[in-house]
């Protein structure tokens, strides 16, 4: 199955000249192998196997090794399932705020899902959740699919809203497409995944293709906030994104504008006696690459233009030269 990916390369401060590849931050093994049908079949087969083994063991062995081992394994298996169920109930149902509600709408050739949560969700950059939607299809309530958390904010009623991105393919994501904005009752499970501590690096280079950008934006936001609080060593954040079509840049246009607004010059104070001030500059560099499917007929390959309110996003009509970009950061 084709996957849009994002990956990161970290660079220690210049004196150390050390790069550290940190892998595929949005494509974890559980996202690749844990889908609804195989997962349910696996659960049923494990349950059947445990029952069959239990019935075939002699009753005389109840207090001995075989049955005790099987009983212990069954308790672990059951507690895991119960724990997941309690997690879903806690995040999806609230007597005061009601249930979690997902608003699904098409956005620039993709699908944007905004989930207003019944309870606040504590998550870190790089983590993901499992999402189920009532009445999307006949059996959709039994489907649970992983989505990287792209953004989060609070709405007018001060409830937390998380934003998910999906590129329609077949099955669940294909059914998300519709003529207009639609709302569904949502079941949320998570968050899962390990967050990387990127603030320890002087230069952070983030690369993404397609919908993989969803996994990188939270890292950029987290780094900018840490930088302004003087809690990160990072002095340069470079985000490079290759899009399949130019219209896809509208998936995250608003969030990129917010990141640029967050990356402004500001004045910090140093010294216990407040005797010195330091002016910190902008550290975010964002570049977009589009190899084809341009919006304008006058656009041609290798053309470069600036986007954004302050012209700080560089758009290049060409494939992303990942090897050259990495080499330029090493030099």
PDB file of C-alpha atoms in Angstrom:
ATOM      1  CA  UNK A   1       0.000   0.000   0.000  1.00  0.00           C
ATOM      2  CA  UNK A   2       1.338   3.401  -0.929  1.00  0.00           C
ATOM      3  CA  UNK A   3       2.008   5.674   2.020  1.00  0.00           C
ATOM      4  CA  UNK A   4       2.633   9.413   2.161  1.00  0.00           C
ATOM      5  CA  UNK A   5       5.494   9.909   4.526  1.00  0.00           C
ATOM      6  CA  UNK A   6       7.309  12.415   6.609  1.00  0.00           C
ATOM      7  CA  UNK A   7      10.776  12.042   7.993  1.00  0.00           C
ATOM      8  CA  UNK A   8      13.204  14.151   9.895  1.00  0.00           C
ATOM      9  CA  UNK A   9      16.921  14.720  10.075  1.00  0.00           C
ATOM     10  CA  UNK A  10      18.385  16.364  13.123  1.00  0.00           C
ATOM     11  CA  UNK A  11      21.623  18.271  13.330  1.00  0.00           C
ATOM     12  CA  UNK A  12      23.535  19.029  16.488  1.00  0.00           C
ATOM     13  CA  UNK A  13      25.012  22.526  16.910  1.00  0.00           C
ATOM     14  CA  UNK A  14      27.654  23.340  14.303  1.00  0.00           C
ATOM     15  CA  UNK A  15      30.633  22.549  16.545  1.00  0.00           C
ATOM     16  CA  UNK A  16      29.611  18.913  16.800  1.00  0.00           C
ATOM     17  CA  UNK A  17      28.690  18.417  13.108  1.00  0.00           C
ATOM     18  CA  UNK A  18      26.562  15.399  13.855  1.00  0.00           C
ATOM     19  CA  UNK A  19      23.465  14.240  12.017  1.00  0.00           C
ATOM     20  CA  UNK A  20      20.946  11.846  13.470  1.00  0.00           C
ATOM     21  CA  UNK A  21      18.253  10.265  11.237  1.00  0.00           C
ATOM     22  CA  UNK A  22      15.121   9.751  13.303  1.00  0.00           C
ATOM     23  CA  UNK A  23      13.049   7.685  10.906  1.00  0.00           C
ATOM     24  CA  UNK A  24       9.512   7.770   9.624  1.00  0.00           C
ATOM     25  CA  UNK A  25       7.686   9.792  12.230  1.00  0.00           C
ATOM     26  CA  UNK A  26       4.206   9.373  10.769  1.00  0.00           C
ATOM     27  CA  UNK A  27       4.362   5.804   9.503  1.00  0.00           C
ATOM     28  CA  UNK A  28       4.680   3.554  12.549  1.00  0.00           C
ATOM     29  CA  UNK A  29       4.360  -0.233  12.411  1.00  0.00           C
ATOM     30  CA  UNK A  30       0.944  -0.155  14.079  1.00  0.00           C
ATOM     31  CA  UNK A  31      -0.366   2.220  11.389  1.00  0.00           C
ATOM     32  CA  UNK A  32       0.852  -0.128   8.686  1.00  0.00           C
ATOM     33  CA  UNK A  33      -0.448  -3.436  10.032  1.00  0.00           C
ATOM     34  CA  UNK A  34      -3.327  -2.631  12.430  1.00  0.00           C
ATOM     35  CA  UNK A  35      -6.473  -2.104  10.405  1.00  0.00           C
ATOM     36  CA  UNK A  36     -10.035  -3.008  11.152  1.00  0.00           C
ATOM     37  CA  UNK A  37     -10.630  -6.349   9.446  1.00  0.00           C
ATOM     38  CA  UNK A  38      -7.291  -8.028  10.262  1.00  0.00           C
ATOM     39  CA  UNK A  39      -7.491  -6.694  13.812  1.00  0.00           C
ATOM     40  CA  UNK A  40     -10.989  -8.079  14.429  1.00  0.00           C
ATOM     41  CA  UNK A  41     -10.111 -11.414  12.832  1.00  0.00           C
ATOM     42  CA  UNK A  42      -6.984 -11.608  14.969  1.00  0.00           C
ATOM     43  CA  UNK A  43      -9.009 -10.915  18.136  1.00  0.00           C
ATOM     44  CA  UNK A  44     -11.562 -13.621  17.285  1.00  0.00           C
ATOM     45  CA  UNK A  45      -8.867 -16.184  16.447  1.00  0.00           C
ATOM     46  CA  UNK A  46      -6.960 -15.482  19.677  1.00  0.00           C
ATOM     47  CA  UNK A  47     -10.171 -15.850  21.706  1.00  0.00           C
ATOM     48  CA  UNK A  48     -11.049 -19.107  19.948  1.00  0.00           C
ATOM     49  CA  UNK A  49      -7.534 -20.443  20.488  1.00  0.00           C
ATOM     50  CA  UNK A  50      -7.586 -19.649  24.211  1.00  0.00           C
ATOM     51  CA  UNK A  51     -10.968 -21.321  24.662  1.00  0.00           C
ATOM     52  CA  UNK A  52      -9.919 -24.393  22.670  1.00  0.00           C
ATOM     53  CA  UNK A  53      -6.696 -24.836  24.654  1.00  0.00           C
ATOM     54  CA  UNK A  54      -8.546 -24.401  27.948  1.00  0.00           C
ATOM     55  CA  UNK A  55     -11.123 -27.077  27.055  1.00  0.00           C
ATOM     56  CA  UNK A  56      -8.441 -29.557  26.009  1.00  0.00           C
ATOM     57  CA  UNK A  57      -6.418 -29.284  29.218  1.00  0.00           C
ATOM     58  CA  UNK A  58      -7.248 -31.865  31.920  1.00  0.00           C
ATOM     59  CA  UNK A  59      -9.041 -30.517  34.966  1.00  0.00           C
ATOM     60  CA  UNK A  60      -6.354 -32.054  37.125  1.00  0.00           C
ATOM     61  CA  UNK A  61      -3.915 -29.422  35.815  1.00  0.00           C
ATOM     62  CA  UNK A  62      -5.995 -26.477  37.040  1.00  0.00           C
ATOM     63  CA  UNK A  63      -3.521 -25.512  39.744  1.00  0.00           C
ATOM     64  CA  UNK A  64      -0.460 -26.453  37.746  1.00  0.00           C
ATOM     65  CA  UNK A  65       1.571 -24.717  35.105  1.00  0.00           C
ATOM     66  CA  UNK A  66      -0.402 -25.106  31.835  1.00  0.00           C
ATOM     67  CA  UNK A  67      -3.757 -23.794  33.055  1.00  0.00           C
ATOM     68  CA  UNK A  68      -2.153 -21.088  35.215  1.00  0.00           C
ATOM     69  CA  UNK A  69      -0.134 -19.856  32.246  1.00  0.00           C
ATOM     70  CA  UNK A  70      -3.241 -19.823  30.085  1.00  0.00           C
ATOM     71  CA  UNK A  71      -5.257 -18.045  32.767  1.00  0.00           C
ATOM     72  CA  UNK A  72      -2.559 -15.420  33.184  1.00  0.00           C
ATOM     73  CA  UNK A  73      -2.399 -14.858  29.402  1.00  0.00           C
ATOM     74  CA  UNK A  74      -6.188 -14.553  29.222  1.00  0.00           C
ATOM     75  CA  UNK A  75      -6.203 -11.931  31.990  1.00  0.00           C
ATOM     76  CA  UNK A  76      -3.592  -9.840  30.136  1.00  0.00           C
ATOM     77  CA  UNK A  77      -5.529 -10.150  26.877  1.00  0.00           C
ATOM     78  CA  UNK A  78      -8.838  -9.189  28.537  1.00  0.00           C
ATOM     79  CA  UNK A  79      -7.377  -6.284  30.525  1.00  0.00           C
ATOM     80  CA  UNK A  80      -5.865  -4.845  27.338  1.00  0.00           C
ATOM     81  CA  UNK A  81      -9.236  -4.901  25.595  1.00  0.00           C
ATOM     82  CA  UNK A  82     -11.046  -3.437  28.604  1.00  0.00           C
ATOM     83  CA  UNK A  83      -8.439  -0.701  28.936  1.00  0.00           C
ATOM     84  CA  UNK A  84      -8.893   0.317  25.304  1.00  0.00           C
ATOM     85  CA  UNK A  85     -12.667   0.343  25.719  1.00  0.00           C
ATOM     86  CA  UNK A  86     -12.457   2.568  28.811  1.00  0.00           C
ATOM     87  CA  UNK A  87     -10.128   4.923  26.938  1.00  0.00           C
ATOM     88  CA  UNK A  88     -12.664   5.235  24.111  1.00  0.00           C
ATOM     89  CA  UNK A  89     -15.542   5.883  26.504  1.00  0.00           C
ATOM     90  CA  UNK A  90     -13.599   8.493  28.475  1.00  0.00           C
ATOM     91  CA  UNK A  91     -12.530  10.507  25.419  1.00  0.00           C
ATOM     92  CA  UNK A  92     -15.772  10.157  23.465  1.00  0.00           C
ATOM     93  CA  UNK A  93     -18.537  10.594  26.054  1.00  0.00           C
ATOM     94  CA  UNK A  94     -19.138  13.327  28.619  1.00  0.00           C
ATOM     95  CA  UNK A  95     -22.304  14.015  30.604  1.00  0.00           C
ATOM     96  CA  UNK A  96     -21.637  17.768  30.568  1.00  0.00           C
ATOM     97  CA  UNK A  97     -20.217  18.357  27.079  1.00  0.00           C
ATOM     98  CA  UNK A  98     -21.978  15.534  25.282  1.00  0.00           C
ATOM     99  CA  UNK A  99     -20.172  13.230  22.892  1.00  0.00           C
ATOM    100  CA  UNK A 100     -17.306  13.866  20.527  1.00  0.00           C
ATOM    101  CA  UNK A 101     -18.442  15.171  17.135  1.00  0.00           C
ATOM    102  CA  UNK A 102     -16.475  15.040  13.874  1.00  0.00           C
ATOM    103  CA  UNK A 103     -17.032  17.559  11.080  1.00  0.00           C
ATOM    104  CA  UNK A 104     -15.880  16.189   7.723  1.00  0.00           C
ATOM    105  CA  UNK A 105     -15.343  18.383   4.685  1.00  0.00           C
ATOM    106  CA  UNK A 106     -13.373  18.309   1.454  1.00  0.00           C
ATOM    107  CA  UNK A 107     -10.323  20.550   1.443  1.00  0.00           C
ATOM    108  CA  UNK A 108      -8.185  21.076  -1.630  1.00  0.00           C
ATOM    109  CA  UNK A 109      -8.594  17.573  -3.037  1.00  0.00           C
ATOM    110  CA  UNK A 110      -8.239  15.987   0.392  1.00  0.00           C
ATOM    111  CA  UNK A 111     -10.427  15.524   3.450  1.00  0.00           C
ATOM    112  CA  UNK A 112     -10.229  17.536   6.652  1.00  0.00           C
ATOM    113  CA  UNK A 113     -11.743  16.057   9.809  1.00  0.00           C
ATOM    114  CA  UNK A 114     -12.242  18.372  12.788  1.00  0.00           C
ATOM    115  CA  UNK A 115     -13.160  16.491  15.940  1.00  0.00           C
ATOM    116  CA  UNK A 116     -14.657  18.451  18.832  1.00  0.00           C
ATOM    117  CA  UNK A 117     -13.700  16.341  21.807  1.00  0.00           C
ATOM    118  CA  UNK A 118     -15.959  15.551  24.729  1.00  0.00           C
ATOM    119  CA  UNK A 119     -12.928  15.722  27.037  1.00  0.00           C
ATOM    120  CA  UNK A 120      -9.511  17.357  26.591  1.00  0.00           C
ATOM    121  CA  UNK A 121      -6.872  15.166  24.982  1.00  0.00           C
ATOM    122  CA  UNK A 122      -3.271  15.490  26.104  1.00  0.00           C
ATOM    123  CA  UNK A 123      -0.972  14.658  23.239  1.00  0.00           C
ATOM    124  CA  UNK A 124       2.496  15.466  21.981  1.00  0.00           C
ATOM    125  CA  UNK A 125       3.864  16.158  18.521  1.00  0.00           C
ATOM    126  CA  UNK A 126       4.150  12.985  16.449  1.00  0.00           C
ATOM    127  CA  UNK A 127       1.348  11.101  18.163  1.00  0.00           C
ATOM    128  CA  UNK A 128      -1.788   9.710  16.528  1.00  0.00           C
ATOM    129  CA  UNK A 129      -5.289   8.591  17.467  1.00  0.00           C
ATOM    130  CA  UNK A 130      -7.761   5.974  16.240  1.00  0.00           C
ATOM    131  CA  UNK A 131     -11.034   7.322  14.863  1.00  0.00           C
ATOM    132  CA  UNK A 132     -14.421   5.670  14.368  1.00  0.00           C
ATOM    133  CA  UNK A 133     -17.445   7.457  12.886  1.00  0.00           C
ATOM    134  CA  UNK A 134     -21.077   6.524  13.497  1.00  0.00           C
ATOM    135  CA  UNK A 135     -23.296   6.125  10.420  1.00  0.00           C
ATOM    136  CA  UNK A 136     -20.569   6.808   7.876  1.00  0.00           C
ATOM    137  CA  UNK A 137     -21.518   3.377   6.584  1.00  0.00           C
ATOM    138  CA  UNK A 138     -23.455   0.378   7.867  1.00  0.00           C
ATOM    139  CA  UNK A 139     -20.555  -1.085   9.861  1.00  0.00           C
ATOM    140  CA  UNK A 140     -18.466   2.056  10.308  1.00  0.00           C
ATOM    141  CA  UNK A 141     -18.895   2.046  14.088  1.00  0.00           C
ATOM    142  CA  UNK A 142     -16.811  -1.149  14.148  1.00  0.00           C
ATOM    143  CA  UNK A 143     -14.044   0.422  12.047  1.00  0.00           C
ATOM    144  CA  UNK A 144     -11.149   2.172  13.749  1.00  0.00           C
ATOM    145  CA  UNK A 145      -8.510   3.926  11.657  1.00  0.00           C
ATOM    146  CA  UNK A 146      -5.269   5.696  12.658  1.00  0.00           C
ATOM    147  CA  UNK A 147      -4.795   9.401  11.947  1.00  0.00           C
ATOM    148  CA  UNK A 148      -1.891  11.679  12.767  1.00  0.00           C
ATOM    149  CA  UNK A 149      -2.923  14.704  14.822  1.00  0.00           C
ATOM    150  CA  UNK A 150      -2.211  17.686  12.585  1.00  0.00           C
ATOM    151  CA  UNK A 151      -3.389  20.598  14.728  1.00  0.00           C
ATOM    152  CA  UNK A 152      -5.427  21.461  17.814  1.00  0.00           C
ATOM    153  CA  UNK A 153      -7.256  24.546  19.062  1.00  0.00           C
ATOM    154  CA  UNK A 154     -10.190  25.619  21.247  1.00  0.00           C
ATOM    155  CA  UNK A 155     -13.507  26.667  19.729  1.00  0.00           C
ATOM    156  CA  UNK A 156     -15.958  29.363  20.867  1.00  0.00           C
ATOM    157  CA  UNK A 157     -17.312  27.142  23.644  1.00  0.00           C
ATOM    158  CA  UNK A 158     -13.743  26.482  24.902  1.00  0.00           C
ATOM    159  CA  UNK A 159     -13.865  22.840  23.832  1.00  0.00           C
ATOM    160  CA  UNK A 160     -10.783  21.259  22.346  1.00  0.00           C
ATOM    161  CA  UNK A 161     -10.837  20.534  18.617  1.00  0.00           C
ATOM    162  CA  UNK A 162      -8.240  18.361  16.897  1.00  0.00           C
ATOM    163  CA  UNK A 163      -7.668  18.482  13.143  1.00  0.00           C
ATOM    164  CA  UNK A 164      -6.952  15.363  11.078  1.00  0.00           C
ATOM    165  CA  UNK A 165      -6.017  15.138   7.391  1.00  0.00           C
ATOM    166  CA  UNK A 166      -6.744  12.301   4.991  1.00  0.00           C
ATOM    167  CA  UNK A 167      -6.018  11.753   1.330  1.00  0.00           C
ATOM    168  CA  UNK A 168      -9.011   9.848  -0.105  1.00  0.00           C
ATOM    169  CA  UNK A 169      -8.182   6.413  -1.411  1.00  0.00           C
ATOM    170  CA  UNK A 170     -10.359   3.327  -1.000  1.00  0.00           C
ATOM    171  CA  UNK A 171     -12.455   2.131   1.898  1.00  0.00           C
ATOM    172  CA  UNK A 172     -12.821   4.398   4.920  1.00  0.00           C
ATOM    173  CA  UNK A 173     -11.037   7.479   3.536  1.00  0.00           C
ATOM    174  CA  UNK A 174     -12.886   7.157   0.229  1.00  0.00           C
ATOM    175  CA  UNK A 175     -16.226   7.267   2.051  1.00  0.00           C
ATOM    176  CA  UNK A 176     -15.200  10.503   3.779  1.00  0.00           C
ATOM    177  CA  UNK A 177     -15.605  12.391   0.508  1.00  0.00           C
ATOM    178  CA  UNK A 178     -18.922  14.166   0.147  1.00  0.00           C
ATOM    179  CA  UNK A 179     -20.615  17.106  -1.551  1.00  0.00           C
ATOM    180  CA  UNK A 180     -20.729  19.249   1.597  1.00  0.00           C
ATOM    181  CA  UNK A 181     -19.692  19.458   5.232  1.00  0.00           C
ATOM    182  CA  UNK A 182     -21.108  16.602   7.308  1.00  0.00           C
ATOM    183  CA  UNK A 183     -21.136  15.778  11.020  1.00  0.00           C
ATOM    184  CA  UNK A 184     -20.834  12.390  12.694  1.00  0.00           C
ATOM    185  CA  UNK A 185     -20.665  11.084  16.234  1.00  0.00           C
ATOM    186  CA  UNK A 186     -17.037  10.139  16.802  1.00  0.00           C
ATOM    187  CA  UNK A 187     -15.247   7.551  18.914  1.00  0.00           C
ATOM    188  CA  UNK A 188     -11.650   8.450  19.788  1.00  0.00           C
ATOM    189  CA  UNK A 189      -8.888   6.221  21.117  1.00  0.00           C
ATOM    190  CA  UNK A 190      -5.369   7.268  22.000  1.00  0.00           C
ATOM    191  CA  UNK A 191      -3.063   9.027  21.782  1.00  0.00           C
ATOM    192  CA  UNK A 192      -0.418   6.539  20.682  1.00  0.00           C
ATOM    193  CA  UNK A 193       3.099   6.868  19.370  1.00  0.00           C
ATOM    194  CA  UNK A 194       6.398   8.211  20.674  1.00  0.00           C
ATOM    195  CA  UNK A 195       7.215  11.903  20.484  1.00  0.00           C
ATOM    196  CA  UNK A 196      10.758  12.930  19.553  1.00  0.00           C
ATOM    197  CA  UNK A 197      12.643  15.506  21.638  1.00  0.00           C
ATOM    198  CA  UNK A 198      13.781  17.720  18.777  1.00  0.00           C
ATOM    199  CA  UNK A 199      14.547  20.732  20.954  1.00  0.00           C
ATOM    200  CA  UNK A 200      17.944  19.201  21.794  1.00  0.00           C
ATOM    201  CA  UNK A 201      19.212  19.856  18.261  1.00  0.00           C
ATOM    202  CA  UNK A 202      20.570  23.073  16.795  1.00  0.00           C
ATOM    203  CA  UNK A 203      19.119  22.458  13.329  1.00  0.00           C
ATOM    204  CA  UNK A 204      16.025  20.405  12.573  1.00  0.00           C
ATOM    205  CA  UNK A 205      15.347  19.403   8.968  1.00  0.00           C
ATOM    206  CA  UNK A 206      11.816  18.078   8.315  1.00  0.00           C
ATOM    207  CA  UNK A 207      10.766  16.569   4.995  1.00  0.00           C
ATOM    208  CA  UNK A 208       7.295  15.397   3.972  1.00  0.00           C
ATOM    209  CA  UNK A 209       5.380  14.172   0.949  1.00  0.00           C
ATOM    210  CA  UNK A 210       1.635  14.404   0.448  1.00  0.00           C
ATOM    211  CA  UNK A 211      -0.528  14.092   3.540  1.00  0.00           C
ATOM    212  CA  UNK A 212       2.607  13.284   5.558  1.00  0.00           C
ATOM    213  CA  UNK A 213       2.777  17.015   6.308  1.00  0.00           C
ATOM    214  CA  UNK A 214       0.228  16.347   9.066  1.00  0.00           C
ATOM    215  CA  UNK A 215       2.916  14.716  11.191  1.00  0.00           C
ATOM    216  CA  UNK A 216       5.416  17.565  10.854  1.00  0.00           C
ATOM    217  CA  UNK A 217       3.398  20.677  11.672  1.00  0.00           C
ATOM    218  CA  UNK A 218       2.984  19.806  15.391  1.00  0.00           C
ATOM    219  CA  UNK A 219       6.767  19.464  15.681  1.00  0.00           C
ATOM    220  CA  UNK A 220       7.284  22.891  14.120  1.00  0.00           C
ATOM    221  CA  UNK A 221       4.771  24.472  16.486  1.00  0.00           C
ATOM    222  CA  UNK A 222       6.276  22.752  19.505  1.00  0.00           C
ATOM    223  CA  UNK A 223       9.801  23.856  18.572  1.00  0.00           C
ATOM    224  CA  UNK A 224       8.745  27.470  18.039  1.00  0.00           C
ATOM    225  CA  UNK A 225       6.998  27.589  21.399  1.00  0.00           C
ATOM    226  CA  UNK A 226      10.007  26.045  23.161  1.00  0.00           C
ATOM    227  CA  UNK A 227      12.341  28.435  21.375  1.00  0.00           C
ATOM    228  CA  UNK A 228      10.400  31.486  22.486  1.00  0.00           C
ATOM    229  CA  UNK A 229      10.360  30.171  26.053  1.00  0.00           C
ATOM    230  CA  UNK A 230      14.158  29.706  25.865  1.00  0.00           C
ATOM    231  CA  UNK A 231      13.741  25.957  26.419  1.00  0.00           C
ATOM    232  CA  UNK A 232      15.155  24.704  23.102  1.00  0.00           C
ATOM    233  CA  UNK A 233      18.620  24.704  21.571  1.00  0.00           C
ATOM    234  CA  UNK A 234      17.146  24.881  18.077  1.00  0.00           C
ATOM    235  CA  UNK A 235      18.244  27.848  15.973  1.00  0.00           C
ATOM    236  CA  UNK A 236      16.973  26.697  12.572  1.00  0.00           C
ATOM    237  CA  UNK A 237      13.865  24.770  11.492  1.00  0.00           C
ATOM    238  CA  UNK A 238      13.707  23.809   7.820  1.00  0.00           C
ATOM    239  CA  UNK A 239      10.438  22.300   6.536  1.00  0.00           C
ATOM    240  CA  UNK A 240      10.377  20.917   2.982  1.00  0.00           C
ATOM    241  CA  UNK A 241       7.154  19.517   1.543  1.00  0.00           C
ATOM    242  CA  UNK A 242       6.521  17.876  -1.835  1.00  0.00           C
ATOM    243  CA  UNK A 243       2.888  17.966  -3.029  1.00  0.00           C
ATOM    244  CA  UNK A 244       1.238  15.786  -5.653  1.00  0.00           C
ATOM    245  CA  UNK A 245      -0.836  18.767  -6.844  1.00  0.00           C
ATOM    246  CA  UNK A 246      -0.701  22.492  -6.176  1.00  0.00           C
ATOM    247  CA  UNK A 247      -4.253  22.549  -4.784  1.00  0.00           C
ATOM    248  CA  UNK A 248      -3.057  20.388  -1.880  1.00  0.00           C
ATOM    249  CA  UNK A 249      -1.228  23.335  -0.327  1.00  0.00           C
ATOM    250  CA  UNK A 250      -4.612  24.590   0.898  1.00  0.00           C
ATOM    251  CA  UNK A 251      -4.808  21.607   3.245  1.00  0.00           C
ATOM    252  CA  UNK A 252      -2.619  23.387   5.790  1.00  0.00           C
ATOM    253  CA  UNK A 253      -2.543  26.986   4.561  1.00  0.00           C
ATOM    254  CA  UNK A 254      -4.119  28.386   7.746  1.00  0.00           C
ATOM    255  CA  UNK A 255      -1.788  26.399   9.994  1.00  0.00           C
ATOM    256  CA  UNK A 256       1.290  27.513   8.068  1.00  0.00           C
ATOM    257  CA  UNK A 257       0.169  31.132   8.420  1.00  0.00           C
ATOM    258  CA  UNK A 258      -0.142  30.600  12.170  1.00  0.00           C
ATOM    259  CA  UNK A 259       3.355  29.136  12.323  1.00  0.00           C
ATOM    260  CA  UNK A 260       4.769  32.126  10.456  1.00  0.00           C
ATOM    261  CA  UNK A 261       2.965  34.457  12.844  1.00  0.00           C
ATOM    262  CA  UNK A 262       4.477  32.541  15.750  1.00  0.00           C
ATOM    263  CA  UNK A 263       7.955  32.812  14.243  1.00  0.00           C
ATOM    264  CA  UNK A 264       8.399  36.558  14.731  1.00  0.00           C
ATOM    265  CA  UNK A 265      11.306  38.537  16.126  1.00  0.00           C
ATOM    266  CA  UNK A 266      10.981  38.973  19.852  1.00  0.00           C
ATOM    267  CA  UNK A 267      13.051  40.301  22.717  1.00  0.00           C
ATOM    268  CA  UNK A 268      14.206  38.055  25.525  1.00  0.00           C
ATOM    269  CA  UNK A 269      15.803  38.992  28.818  1.00  0.00           C
ATOM    270  CA  UNK A 270      19.039  37.459  30.052  1.00  0.00           C
ATOM    271  CA  UNK A 271      20.802  37.741  33.377  1.00  0.00           C
ATOM    272  CA  UNK A 272      19.464  37.481  36.879  1.00  0.00           C
ATOM    273  CA  UNK A 273      19.533  41.245  37.385  1.00  0.00           C
ATOM    274  CA  UNK A 274      17.757  41.864  34.059  1.00  0.00           C
ATOM    275  CA  UNK A 275      20.796  43.819  32.852  1.00  0.00           C
ATOM    276  CA  UNK A 276      20.866  42.502  29.300  1.00  0.00           C
ATOM    277  CA  UNK A 277      18.369  41.890  26.541  1.00  0.00           C
ATOM    278  CA  UNK A 278      18.683  39.657  23.517  1.00  0.00           C
ATOM    279  CA  UNK A 279      16.791  39.983  20.249  1.00  0.00           C
ATOM    280  CA  UNK A 280      15.904  36.650  18.663  1.00  0.00           C
ATOM    281  CA  UNK A 281      15.235  36.399  14.941  1.00  0.00           C
ATOM    282  CA  UNK A 282      13.123  34.152  12.755  1.00  0.00           C
ATOM    283  CA  UNK A 283      14.235  30.532  12.620  1.00  0.00           C
ATOM    284  CA  UNK A 284      11.594  28.905  10.390  1.00  0.00           C
ATOM    285  CA  UNK A 285      12.261  28.172   6.708  1.00  0.00           C
ATOM    286  CA  UNK A 286       9.391  26.602   4.721  1.00  0.00           C
ATOM    287  CA  UNK A 287       9.681  25.421   1.120  1.00  0.00           C
ATOM    288  CA  UNK A 288       7.090  23.691  -1.055  1.00  0.00           C
ATOM    289  CA  UNK A 289       7.828  21.574  -4.133  1.00  0.00           C
ATOM    290  CA  UNK A 290       5.251  20.674  -6.787  1.00  0.00           C
ATOM    291  CA  UNK A 291       6.377  18.412  -9.667  1.00  0.00           C
ATOM    292  CA  UNK A 292       3.085  18.625 -11.601  1.00  0.00           C
ATOM    293  CA  UNK A 293      -0.660  19.364 -11.694  1.00  0.00           C
ATOM    294  CA  UNK A 294      -0.241  23.131 -11.388  1.00  0.00           C
ATOM    295  CA  UNK A 295      -3.163  25.485 -10.784  1.00  0.00           C
ATOM    296  CA  UNK A 296      -2.037  28.049 -13.327  1.00  0.00           C
ATOM    297  CA  UNK A 297      -1.528  27.230 -16.992  1.00  0.00           C
ATOM    298  CA  UNK A 298       1.296  29.782 -17.071  1.00  0.00           C
ATOM    299  CA  UNK A 299       3.244  27.942 -14.393  1.00  0.00           C
ATOM    300  CA  UNK A 300       6.252  26.082 -15.760  1.00  0.00           C
ATOM    301  CA  UNK A 301       8.757  23.671 -14.291  1.00  0.00           C
ATOM    302  CA  UNK A 302      11.528  25.176 -12.141  1.00  0.00           C
ATOM    303  CA  UNK A 303       9.551  28.394 -11.624  1.00  0.00           C
ATOM    304  CA  UNK A 304       9.993  29.800  -8.106  1.00  0.00           C
ATOM    305  CA  UNK A 305       7.614  32.159  -6.313  1.00  0.00           C
ATOM    306  CA  UNK A 306       6.910  33.362  -2.799  1.00  0.00           C
ATOM    307  CA  UNK A 307       3.718  32.706  -0.834  1.00  0.00           C
ATOM    308  CA  UNK A 308       2.278  33.889   2.436  1.00  0.00           C
ATOM    309  CA  UNK A 309       1.528  37.295   3.875  1.00  0.00           C
ATOM    310  CA  UNK A 310       5.212  38.161   4.157  1.00  0.00           C
ATOM    311  CA  UNK A 311       6.456  36.076   1.239  1.00  0.00           C
ATOM    312  CA  UNK A 312       8.291  33.683   3.522  1.00  0.00           C
ATOM    313  CA  UNK A 313       7.078  30.433   1.933  1.00  0.00           C
ATOM    314  CA  UNK A 314       9.077  29.471  -1.156  1.00  0.00           C
ATOM    315  CA  UNK A 315       7.161  27.497  -3.804  1.00  0.00           C
ATOM    316  CA  UNK A 316       9.138  25.679  -6.500  1.00  0.00           C
ATOM    317  CA  UNK A 317       7.479  23.945  -9.447  1.00  0.00           C
ATOM    318  CA  UNK A 318       9.762  20.897  -9.432  1.00  0.00           C
ATOM    319  CA  UNK A 319      10.358  17.651  -7.561  1.00  0.00           C
ATOM    320  CA  UNK A 320      11.939  17.993  -4.156  1.00  0.00           C
ATOM    321  CA  UNK A 321      15.714  17.390  -4.372  1.00  0.00           C
ATOM    322  CA  UNK A 322      15.921  15.681  -0.985  1.00  0.00           C
ATOM    323  CA  UNK A 323      19.565  14.579  -1.369  1.00  0.00           C
ATOM    324  CA  UNK A 324      20.684  18.100  -2.267  1.00  0.00           C
ATOM    325  CA  UNK A 325      18.745  19.637   0.601  1.00  0.00           C
ATOM    326  CA  UNK A 326      20.311  17.282   3.115  1.00  0.00           C
ATOM    327  CA  UNK A 327      23.776  17.824   1.644  1.00  0.00           C
ATOM    328  CA  UNK A 328      23.372  21.608   1.846  1.00  0.00           C
ATOM    329  CA  UNK A 329      22.532  21.347   5.554  1.00  0.00           C
ATOM    330  CA  UNK A 330      25.578  19.207   6.202  1.00  0.00           C
ATOM    331  CA  UNK A 331      27.918  21.583   4.355  1.00  0.00           C
TER     332      UNK A 331
END
